[in-house]
Short mmCIF file of C-alpha atoms in Angstrom, two decimals:
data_model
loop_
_atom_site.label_atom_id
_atom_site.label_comp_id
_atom_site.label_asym_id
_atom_site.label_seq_id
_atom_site.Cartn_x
_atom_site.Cartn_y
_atom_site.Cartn_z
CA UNK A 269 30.65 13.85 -0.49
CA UNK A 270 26.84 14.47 -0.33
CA UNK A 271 24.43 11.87 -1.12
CA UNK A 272 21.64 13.00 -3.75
CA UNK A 273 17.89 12.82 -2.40
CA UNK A 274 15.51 11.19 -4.88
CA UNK A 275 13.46 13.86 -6.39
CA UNK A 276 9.75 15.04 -5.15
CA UNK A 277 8.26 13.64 -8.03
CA UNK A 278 10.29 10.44 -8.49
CA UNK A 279 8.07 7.71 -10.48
CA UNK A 280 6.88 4.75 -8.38
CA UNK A 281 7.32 1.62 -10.73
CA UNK A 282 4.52 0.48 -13.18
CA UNK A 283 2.29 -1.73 -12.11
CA UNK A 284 2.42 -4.98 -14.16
CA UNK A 285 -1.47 -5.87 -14.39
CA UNK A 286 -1.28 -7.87 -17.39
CA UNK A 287 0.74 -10.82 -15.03
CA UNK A 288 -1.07 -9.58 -11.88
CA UNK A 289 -4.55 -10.48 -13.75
CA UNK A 290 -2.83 -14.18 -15.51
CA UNK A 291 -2.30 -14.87 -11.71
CA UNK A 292 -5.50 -13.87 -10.39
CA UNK A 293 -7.51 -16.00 -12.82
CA UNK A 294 -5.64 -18.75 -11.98
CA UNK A 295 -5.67 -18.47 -8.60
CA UNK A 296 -9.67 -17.60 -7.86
CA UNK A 297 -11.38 -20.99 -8.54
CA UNK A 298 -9.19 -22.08 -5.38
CA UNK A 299 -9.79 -19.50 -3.07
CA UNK A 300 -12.19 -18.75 -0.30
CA UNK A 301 -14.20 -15.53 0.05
CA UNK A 302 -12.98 -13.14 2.81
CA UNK A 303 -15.50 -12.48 5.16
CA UNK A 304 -14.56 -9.80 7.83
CA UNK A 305 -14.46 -10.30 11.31
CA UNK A 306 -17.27 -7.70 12.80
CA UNK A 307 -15.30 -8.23 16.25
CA UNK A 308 -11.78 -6.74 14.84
CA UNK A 309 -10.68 -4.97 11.80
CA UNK A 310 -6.98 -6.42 10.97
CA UNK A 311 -6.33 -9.61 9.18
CA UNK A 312 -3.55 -11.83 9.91
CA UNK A 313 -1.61 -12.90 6.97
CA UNK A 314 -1.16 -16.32 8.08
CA UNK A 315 -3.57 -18.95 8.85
CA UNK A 316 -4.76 -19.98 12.26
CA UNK A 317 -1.78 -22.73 12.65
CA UNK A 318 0.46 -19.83 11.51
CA UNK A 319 0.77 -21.08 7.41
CA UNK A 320 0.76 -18.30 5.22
CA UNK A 321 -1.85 -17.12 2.97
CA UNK A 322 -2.11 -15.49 -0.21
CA UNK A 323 -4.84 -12.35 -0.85
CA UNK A 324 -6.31 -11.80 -3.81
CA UNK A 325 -7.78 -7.92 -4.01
CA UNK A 326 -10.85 -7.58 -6.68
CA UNK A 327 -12.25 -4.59 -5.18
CA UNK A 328 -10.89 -1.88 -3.41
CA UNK A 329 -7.79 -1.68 -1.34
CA UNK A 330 -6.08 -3.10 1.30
CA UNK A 331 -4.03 -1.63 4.00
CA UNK A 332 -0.67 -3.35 5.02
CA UNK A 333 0.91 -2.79 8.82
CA UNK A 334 3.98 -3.79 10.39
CA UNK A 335 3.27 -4.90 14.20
CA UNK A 336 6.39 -3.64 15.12
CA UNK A 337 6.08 -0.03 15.16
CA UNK A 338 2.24 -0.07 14.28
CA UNK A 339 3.37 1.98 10.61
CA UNK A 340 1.24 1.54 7.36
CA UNK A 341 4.01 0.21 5.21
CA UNK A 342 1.56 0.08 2.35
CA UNK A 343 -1.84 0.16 0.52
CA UNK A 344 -2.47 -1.53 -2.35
CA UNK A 345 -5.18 -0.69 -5.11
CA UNK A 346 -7.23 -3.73 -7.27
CA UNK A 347 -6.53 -5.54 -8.71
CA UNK A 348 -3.41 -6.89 -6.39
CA UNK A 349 -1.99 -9.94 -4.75
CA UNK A 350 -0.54 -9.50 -1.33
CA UNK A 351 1.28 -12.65 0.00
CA UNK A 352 3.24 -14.56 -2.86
CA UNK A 353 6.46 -12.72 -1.92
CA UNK A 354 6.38 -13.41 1.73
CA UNK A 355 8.15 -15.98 3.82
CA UNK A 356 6.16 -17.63 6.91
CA UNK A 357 8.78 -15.23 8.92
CA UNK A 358 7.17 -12.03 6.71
CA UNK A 359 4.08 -13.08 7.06
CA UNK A 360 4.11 -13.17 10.85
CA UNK A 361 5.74 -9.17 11.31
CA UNK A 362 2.32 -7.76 8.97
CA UNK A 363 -1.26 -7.48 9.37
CA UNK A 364 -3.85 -6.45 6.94
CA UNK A 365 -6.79 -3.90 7.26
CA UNK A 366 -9.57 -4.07 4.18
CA UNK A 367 -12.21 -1.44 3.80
CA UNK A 368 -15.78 -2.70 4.24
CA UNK A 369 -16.58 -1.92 0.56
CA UNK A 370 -13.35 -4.19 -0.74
CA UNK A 371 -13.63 -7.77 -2.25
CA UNK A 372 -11.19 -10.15 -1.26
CA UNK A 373 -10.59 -13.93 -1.48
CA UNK A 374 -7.91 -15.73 0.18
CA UNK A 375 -6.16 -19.20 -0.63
CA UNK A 376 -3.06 -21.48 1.12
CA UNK A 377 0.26 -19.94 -0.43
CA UNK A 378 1.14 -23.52 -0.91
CA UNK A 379 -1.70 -23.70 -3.10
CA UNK A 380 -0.86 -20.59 -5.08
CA UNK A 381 2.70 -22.15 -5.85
CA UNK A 382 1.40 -25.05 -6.50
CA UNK A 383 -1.08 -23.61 -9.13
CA UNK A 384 2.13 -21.24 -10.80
CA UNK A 385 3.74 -24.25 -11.03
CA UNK A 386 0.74 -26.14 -12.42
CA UNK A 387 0.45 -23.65 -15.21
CA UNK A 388 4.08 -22.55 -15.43
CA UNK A 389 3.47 -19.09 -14.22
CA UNK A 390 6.85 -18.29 -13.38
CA UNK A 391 7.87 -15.51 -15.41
CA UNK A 392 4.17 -14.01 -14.37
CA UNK A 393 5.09 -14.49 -10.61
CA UNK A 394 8.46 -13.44 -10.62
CA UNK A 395 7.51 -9.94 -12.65
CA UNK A 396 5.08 -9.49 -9.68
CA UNK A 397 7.13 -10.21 -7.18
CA UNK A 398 9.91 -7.64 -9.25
CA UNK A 399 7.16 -5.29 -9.04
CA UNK A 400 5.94 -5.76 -5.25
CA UNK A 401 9.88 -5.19 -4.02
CA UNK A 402 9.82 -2.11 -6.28
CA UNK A 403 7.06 -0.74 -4.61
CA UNK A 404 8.92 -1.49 -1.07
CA UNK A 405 12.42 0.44 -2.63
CA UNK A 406 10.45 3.03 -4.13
CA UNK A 407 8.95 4.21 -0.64
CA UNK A 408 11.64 3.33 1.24
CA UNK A 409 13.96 5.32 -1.06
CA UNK A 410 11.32 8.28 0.04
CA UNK A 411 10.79 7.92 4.04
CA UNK A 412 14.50 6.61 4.82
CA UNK A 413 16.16 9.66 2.39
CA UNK A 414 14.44 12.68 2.24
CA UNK A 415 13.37 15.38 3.90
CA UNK A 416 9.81 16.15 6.36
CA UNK A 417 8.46 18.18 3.31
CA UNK A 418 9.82 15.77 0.49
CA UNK A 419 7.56 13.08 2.68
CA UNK A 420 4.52 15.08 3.46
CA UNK A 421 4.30 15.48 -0.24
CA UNK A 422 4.64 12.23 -1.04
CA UNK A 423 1.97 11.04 0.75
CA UNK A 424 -0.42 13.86 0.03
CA UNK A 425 0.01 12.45 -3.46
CA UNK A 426 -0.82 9.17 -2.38
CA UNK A 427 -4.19 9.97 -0.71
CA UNK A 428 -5.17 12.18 -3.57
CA UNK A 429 -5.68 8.57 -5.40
CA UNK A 430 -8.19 7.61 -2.59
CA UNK A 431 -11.74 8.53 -3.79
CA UNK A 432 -13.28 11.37 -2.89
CA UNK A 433 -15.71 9.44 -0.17
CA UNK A 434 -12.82 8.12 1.52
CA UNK A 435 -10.82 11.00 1.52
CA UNK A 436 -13.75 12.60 3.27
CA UNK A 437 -13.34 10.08 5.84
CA UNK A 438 -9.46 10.49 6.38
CA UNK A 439 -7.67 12.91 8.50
CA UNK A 440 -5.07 14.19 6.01
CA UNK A 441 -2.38 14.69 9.20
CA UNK A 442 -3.26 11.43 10.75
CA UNK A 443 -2.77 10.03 7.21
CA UNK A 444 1.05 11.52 6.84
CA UNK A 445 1.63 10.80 10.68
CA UNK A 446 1.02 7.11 10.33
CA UNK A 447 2.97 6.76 7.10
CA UNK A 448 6.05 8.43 8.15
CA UNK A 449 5.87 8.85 11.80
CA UNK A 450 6.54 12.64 11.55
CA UNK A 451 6.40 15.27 14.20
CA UNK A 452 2.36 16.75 14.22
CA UNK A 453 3.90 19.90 14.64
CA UNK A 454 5.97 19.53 11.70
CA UNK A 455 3.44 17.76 9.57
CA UNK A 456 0.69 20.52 10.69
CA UNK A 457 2.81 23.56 9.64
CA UNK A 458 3.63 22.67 6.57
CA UNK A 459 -0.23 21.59 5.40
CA UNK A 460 -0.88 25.14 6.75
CA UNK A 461 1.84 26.71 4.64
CA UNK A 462 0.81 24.76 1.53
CA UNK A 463 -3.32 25.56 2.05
CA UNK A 464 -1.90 29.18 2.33
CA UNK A 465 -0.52 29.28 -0.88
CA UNK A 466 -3.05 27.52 -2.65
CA UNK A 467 -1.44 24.05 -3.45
CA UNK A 468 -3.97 22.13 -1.83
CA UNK A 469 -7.05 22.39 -1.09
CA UNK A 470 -8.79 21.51 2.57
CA UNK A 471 -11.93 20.82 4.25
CA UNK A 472 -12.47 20.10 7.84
CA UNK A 473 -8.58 18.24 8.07
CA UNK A 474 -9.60 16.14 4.90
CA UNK A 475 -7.91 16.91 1.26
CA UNK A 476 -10.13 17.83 -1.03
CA UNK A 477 -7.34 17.84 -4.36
CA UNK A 478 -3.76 19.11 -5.02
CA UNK A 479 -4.84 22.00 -7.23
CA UNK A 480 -1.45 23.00 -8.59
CA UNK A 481 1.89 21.11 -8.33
CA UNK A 482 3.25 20.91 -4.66
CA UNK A 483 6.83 22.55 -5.06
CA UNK A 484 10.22 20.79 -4.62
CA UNK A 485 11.47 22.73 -2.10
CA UNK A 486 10.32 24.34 0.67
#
């Protein structure tokens, strides 16, 4: 029996901002300003004696990697919490990357429980936690099932939400190639076969827009 692909244009899972922002204002009058690290761009999600910490994204986006295979697993968009779901184990296989133009403030994530508990957040934290291992099914239903062009399109959605400075910035085949870990060949020919038929449209390597819907097969 064959196993069904998820569609091209399956819907990621709505974001729950109402909680996400309950959370946030809770959590800010405890929490420290980020202040990058001129010497290194990645963030460790724990603490220098290895505790985790929670992130708390006000402006901007941040950028999550797995140190195992050195794959973006995901990017998150403000506002956003990155840390509440994660075990001291979890914590310790990610790293972080923020854009120099993002806000961010950090706290203990014993002090974020401790505050959700304070103010019986529960039902806030566990609909953002719902939401966070959504996001996590929702790609992984993507890379792990479908095909090289279901993929490519996928994430050519995903950098059309980038704005249109950083886009300028971003290789559109490095983008795919660190998402999926995709042949260049096979990421290359495609984008070429797609600019040819006037899906997309490209400058120098760097999407410009999606100007008409990307097809479901190719």
């Amino acid at each position: 029996m064959t196993q069904p692909t998820p569609p091209i244009d399956i819907i990621p899972p709505e974001k729950p901002l109402v909680e996400i922002n309950k959370l946030l204002n809770v959590f800010i009058n405890a929490s420290t300003d980020y202040v990058a690290d001129k010497k290194k761009n990645t963030v460790s999600l724990c603490d220098e004696n290895g505790h985790p910490r929670v992130f708390l994204l006000l402006e901007g986006r941040i950028d999550v990697w797995q140190y195992l295979d050195n794959r973006l697993a995901e990017t998150g968009w403000v506002p956003n919490i990155l840390g509440l779901q994660g075990s001291e184990y979890r914590s310790k296989m990610f790293y972080a990357q923020f854009p120099a133009s993002s806000v961010v403030k950090y706290l203990p994530q014993q002090t974020a429980l401790s505050l959700v508990r304070q103010h019986n957040l529960w039902e806030e934290l566990w609909i953002t936690q719902g939401y966070l291992i959504d996001r996590k099914l929702h790609r992984d239903l993507i890379l792990l099932n479908s095909s090289a062009y279901k993929i490519i399109c996928l994430l050519l959605h995903e950098l059309e939400q980038y704005s249109e400075d950083e886009r300028a910035q971003l290789s559109m085949a490095d983008f795919i190639i660190t998402r999926s870990r995709l042949a260049r060949s096979g990421v290359m020919k495609i984008i070429s076969e797609l600019r040819a038929g006037g899906y997309i449209e490209v400058n120098n390597g760097k999407l410009v827009r999606i100007v008409k819907k990307l097809p479901k097969n190719y």
